[in-house]
């Protein structure tokens, strides 16, 4: 168990719909990352938050948005869903320590989204 | 943006042989180079990492080497076992606060 909790584990929905994926990071981790993993594909970076603020953006579609709340949990919102959005969405958290590069990402189990 | 390439995309070895996976990156400011292992249906997990001030790091059967001048780093697995079969991802990061960019992955199969 990595300590990162993602809900829901599985989600089936129709094209055009909107869904929200939720992530609770490990206790004390300030940085949260979202990655998309399509079938037989790699880990595509979507977005990173640090202590409530957006830190970096990857190839995240305009239909997708995210935020990190004061309690450090994060939500990824996917709207106007298309068939191609079907994927495994991972959340990861990491400790950030000034003065020393740290970087181990602790991944949740992922949320598998199926768009029909 | 940062580009990370990884080779080979698939690798099949006999049990007991060695496996080597190589990654190249584009941003010379990268300073942290982890490797993650993802077993089928599981989450990625860190297996070894190296920082830019170190050229090589070893942990039992796993080692990572870094050539900052050439901007490439490699994962070496010796005495491979069937449980080493998985997808391996290299990644790069600049500072503690930066995003982690992953390579496309290498599917390793260890044949008993």
Short mmCIF file of C-alpha atoms in Angstrom, two decimals:
data_model
loop_
_atom_site.label_atom_id
_atom_site.label_comp_id
_atom_site.label_asym_id
_atom_site.label_seq_id
_atom_site.Cartn_x
_atom_site.Cartn_y
_atom_site.Cartn_z
CA UNK A 1 0.00 0.00 0.00
CA UNK A 2 1.52 3.29 -1.18
CA UNK A 3 -0.63 5.48 1.05
CA UNK A 4 -2.15 7.26 -1.96
CA UNK A 5 -5.88 6.69 -2.31
CA UNK A 6 -7.78 7.08 -5.55
CA UNK A 7 -11.51 6.84 -6.10
CA UNK A 8 -13.34 5.48 -7.92
CA UNK A 9 -11.30 2.44 -8.97
CA UNK A 10 -13.49 1.82 -12.00
CA UNK A 11 -15.85 4.10 -13.87
CA UNK A 12 -17.95 3.45 -16.96
CA UNK A 13 -19.69 6.33 -18.63
CA UNK A 14 -20.95 7.55 -21.98
CA UNK A 15 -19.50 9.99 -24.47
CA UNK A 16 -20.28 13.59 -23.70
CA UNK A 17 -20.49 13.01 -19.96
CA UNK A 18 -18.40 14.50 -17.15
CA UNK A 19 -16.61 12.65 -14.38
CA UNK A 20 -14.51 13.57 -11.36
CA UNK A 21 -11.60 11.50 -10.14
CA UNK A 22 -10.39 11.97 -6.61
CA UNK A 23 -6.97 11.52 -5.05
CA UNK A 24 -5.80 11.67 -1.44
CA UNK A 25 -2.00 11.91 -1.20
CA UNK A 26 0.18 10.33 1.45
CA UNK A 27 0.12 12.14 4.75
CA UNK A 28 2.57 15.03 4.59
CA UNK A 29 3.11 14.97 0.82
CA UNK A 30 2.53 18.41 -0.63
CA UNK A 31 2.97 17.61 -4.30
CA UNK A 32 0.33 15.79 -6.35
CA UNK A 33 0.69 14.63 -9.94
CA UNK A 34 -1.84 13.26 -12.42
CA UNK A 35 -0.86 10.87 -15.21
CA UNK A 36 -2.85 9.23 -17.98
CA UNK A 37 -1.99 5.70 -19.11
CA UNK A 38 -3.84 4.47 -22.19
CA UNK A 39 -3.79 0.80 -23.21
CA UNK A 40 -0.21 -0.34 -23.80
CA UNK A 41 0.95 3.24 -23.50
CA UNK A 42 3.30 5.06 -21.21
CA UNK A 43 2.64 7.51 -18.42
CA UNK A 44 1.55 10.81 -19.93
CA UNK A 45 1.99 13.72 -17.54
CA UNK A 46 -1.15 15.81 -17.17
CA UNK A 47 -0.69 18.26 -14.32
CA UNK A 48 1.14 18.85 -11.03
CA UNK A 49 0.07 20.71 -7.91
CA UNK A 50 2.21 21.81 -5.02
CA UNK A 51 0.59 22.88 -1.77
CA UNK A 52 -2.60 23.99 -3.49
CA UNK A 53 -1.02 25.78 -6.42
CA UNK A 54 -0.66 24.56 -9.98
CA UNK A 55 3.03 23.88 -10.54
CA UNK A 56 3.30 22.41 -14.02
CA UNK A 57 1.09 21.44 -16.90
CA UNK A 58 1.65 18.72 -19.45
CA UNK A 59 -0.44 17.73 -22.44
CA UNK A 60 -3.70 18.20 -20.61
CA UNK A 61 -6.73 18.79 -22.80
CA UNK A 62 -8.84 21.90 -22.31
CA UNK A 63 -11.76 19.59 -21.50
CA UNK A 64 -9.81 18.43 -18.44
CA UNK A 65 -9.23 20.45 -15.30
CA UNK A 66 -7.88 19.79 -11.86
CA UNK A 67 -7.38 21.38 -8.50
CA UNK A 68 -5.79 20.72 -5.14
CA UNK A 69 -7.75 21.61 -2.05
CA UNK A 70 -6.52 23.03 1.30
CA UNK A 71 -6.51 19.54 2.81
CA UNK A 72 -4.18 18.57 -0.10
CA UNK A 73 -6.53 16.13 -1.78
CA UNK A 74 -6.88 16.64 -5.51
CA UNK A 75 -9.60 16.18 -8.10
CA UNK A 76 -9.30 15.68 -11.84
CA UNK A 77 -12.37 16.69 -13.80
CA UNK A 78 -12.90 15.26 -17.27
CA UNK A 79 -15.74 16.71 -19.34
CA UNK A 80 -17.28 16.19 -22.79
CA UNK A 81 -15.81 12.72 -22.68
CA UNK A 82 -14.72 11.00 -25.86
CA UNK A 83 -13.95 7.36 -26.58
CA UNK A 84 -10.25 8.20 -26.66
CA UNK A 85 -10.35 9.37 -23.06
CA UNK A 86 -10.68 5.76 -21.93
CA UNK A 87 -7.56 5.12 -19.88
CA UNK A 88 -6.11 4.46 -16.47
CA UNK A 89 -5.63 7.70 -14.59
CA UNK A 90 -2.94 7.64 -11.93
CA UNK A 91 -2.44 10.08 -9.14
CA UNK A 92 0.93 10.23 -7.42
CA UNK A 93 2.32 12.21 -4.54
CA UNK A 94 5.80 13.05 -3.42
CA UNK A 95 7.64 14.74 -0.62
CA UNK A 96 9.39 17.96 -1.55
CA UNK A 97 12.40 18.84 0.57
CA UNK A 98 14.25 22.06 -0.11
CA UNK A 99 17.99 21.77 -0.51
CA UNK A 100 17.93 18.22 -1.73
CA UNK A 101 16.41 16.80 -4.84
CA UNK A 102 13.86 14.25 -3.88
CA UNK A 103 11.53 12.74 -6.28
CA UNK A 104 10.10 9.34 -5.44
CA UNK A 105 6.55 9.27 -6.64
CA UNK A 106 4.08 7.16 -4.71
CA UNK A 107 1.31 6.09 -7.04
CA UNK A 108 -2.24 5.27 -6.22
CA UNK A 109 -3.88 2.20 -7.73
CA UNK A 110 -5.40 4.30 -10.48
CA UNK A 111 -8.91 5.02 -11.69
CA UNK A 112 -9.86 3.06 -14.79
CA UNK A 113 -12.19 5.10 -16.96
CA UNK A 114 -14.14 3.46 -19.75
CA UNK A 115 -16.07 5.71 -22.12
CA UNK A 116 -18.70 3.94 -24.22
CA UNK B 1 9.58 20.54 -23.50
CA UNK B 2 11.59 17.70 -22.05
CA UNK B 3 11.82 14.64 -24.29
CA UNK B 4 12.73 11.22 -22.93
CA UNK B 5 13.44 8.30 -25.23
CA UNK B 6 13.80 4.72 -24.09
CA UNK B 7 15.19 1.64 -25.87
CA UNK B 8 14.39 -1.07 -26.52
CA UNK B 9 10.60 -0.98 -26.34
CA UNK B 10 10.50 -4.74 -25.77
CA UNK B 11 13.18 -7.04 -24.42
CA UNK B 12 13.13 -10.80 -23.98
CA UNK B 13 15.91 -12.58 -22.07
CA UNK B 14 16.56 -16.03 -20.71
CA UNK B 15 16.40 -16.44 -16.97
CA UNK B 16 19.82 -15.76 -15.49
CA UNK B 17 20.93 -13.46 -18.30
CA UNK B 18 21.39 -9.71 -17.95
CA UNK B 19 19.07 -7.01 -19.26
CA UNK B 20 20.00 -3.45 -20.15
CA UNK B 21 17.58 -0.61 -20.87
CA UNK B 22 18.80 2.78 -22.04
CA UNK B 23 17.20 6.20 -21.82
CA UNK B 24 18.20 9.49 -23.37
CA UNK B 25 16.89 12.91 -22.41
CA UNK B 26 16.99 16.35 -23.95
CA UNK B 27 17.09 18.85 -21.09
CA UNK B 28 20.60 19.22 -19.68
CA UNK B 29 19.11 20.79 -16.52
CA UNK B 30 17.69 17.41 -15.48
CA UNK B 31 19.17 16.29 -12.18
CA UNK B 32 17.24 13.31 -10.97
CA UNK B 33 16.83 10.03 -12.84
CA UNK B 34 14.55 7.35 -11.38
CA UNK B 35 13.47 3.99 -12.74
CA UNK B 36 10.01 2.57 -12.08
CA UNK B 37 8.72 -0.95 -12.48
CA UNK B 38 5.11 -1.62 -13.34
CA UNK B 39 3.88 -5.18 -13.10
CA UNK B 40 0.77 -6.16 -15.02
CA UNK B 41 -2.29 -4.53 -13.52
CA UNK B 42 -0.31 -2.81 -10.79
CA UNK B 43 0.87 0.70 -10.03
CA UNK B 44 4.38 1.87 -10.98
CA UNK B 45 6.90 1.59 -8.16
CA UNK B 46 10.35 3.07 -7.79
CA UNK B 47 13.14 0.50 -7.99
CA UNK B 48 16.24 2.67 -8.13
CA UNK B 49 17.21 6.28 -8.72
CA UNK B 50 20.34 8.31 -9.28
CA UNK B 51 21.22 11.95 -8.90
CA UNK B 52 23.34 14.01 -11.24
CA UNK B 53 26.37 14.11 -8.95
CA UNK B 54 26.69 10.32 -9.05
CA UNK B 55 27.81 8.22 -11.99
CA UNK B 56 26.64 4.81 -10.86
CA UNK B 57 24.45 3.28 -8.19
CA UNK B 58 23.85 -0.36 -7.38
CA UNK B 59 21.24 -2.17 -5.33
CA UNK B 60 21.68 -5.94 -5.32
CA UNK B 61 20.92 -7.15 -8.86
CA UNK B 62 19.95 -3.70 -10.14
CA UNK B 63 22.27 -0.89 -11.15
CA UNK B 64 21.89 2.45 -12.88
CA UNK B 65 24.62 4.34 -14.72
CA UNK B 66 24.46 7.99 -15.73
CA UNK B 67 26.39 9.87 -18.42
CA UNK B 68 25.40 13.52 -18.03
CA UNK B 69 27.63 14.68 -20.88
CA UNK B 70 25.90 12.38 -23.33
CA UNK B 71 22.54 12.82 -21.60
CA UNK B 72 21.77 9.18 -21.18
CA UNK B 73 21.32 6.73 -18.34
CA UNK B 74 20.83 3.00 -18.24
CA UNK B 75 19.26 0.33 -16.07
CA UNK B 76 21.14 -2.93 -15.67
CA UNK B 77 19.50 -6.03 -14.24
CA UNK B 78 21.75 -9.03 -13.64
CA UNK B 79 20.78 -12.67 -13.02
CA UNK B 80 17.26 -11.99 -14.24
CA UNK B 81 14.38 -13.92 -12.72
CA UNK B 82 10.81 -14.49 -14.00
CA UNK B 83 9.52 -12.01 -11.41
CA UNK B 84 11.55 -9.30 -13.14
CA UNK B 85 9.07 -9.50 -16.03
CA UNK B 86 7.30 -6.13 -16.11
CA UNK B 87 7.29 -2.76 -17.87
CA UNK B 88 10.16 -0.52 -16.84
CA UNK B 89 9.95 3.25 -17.12
CA UNK B 90 12.80 5.69 -16.89
CA UNK B 91 12.06 9.25 -15.85
CA UNK B 92 13.74 12.62 -15.42
CA UNK B 93 13.23 15.56 -13.13
CA UNK B 94 15.02 18.90 -12.70
CA UNK B 95 14.39 20.04 -9.14
CA UNK B 96 12.36 18.91 -6.17
CA UNK B 97 9.48 21.08 -7.31
CA UNK B 98 9.42 20.02 -10.94
CA UNK B 99 7.32 17.57 -12.89
CA UNK B 100 8.51 14.03 -13.52
CA UNK B 101 8.57 13.09 -17.18
CA UNK B 102 8.55 9.41 -18.08
CA UNK B 103 9.99 7.54 -21.01
CA UNK B 104 7.67 5.37 -23.11
CA UNK B 105 8.56 2.17 -21.26
CA UNK B 106 10.28 -1.14 -21.94
CA UNK B 107 8.39 -4.41 -21.66
CA UNK B 108 10.80 -6.99 -20.23
CA UNK B 109 10.03 -10.68 -20.46
CA UNK B 110 12.22 -13.16 -18.60
CA UNK B 111 11.85 -16.64 -20.02
CA UNK B 112 12.28 -19.48 -17.49
#
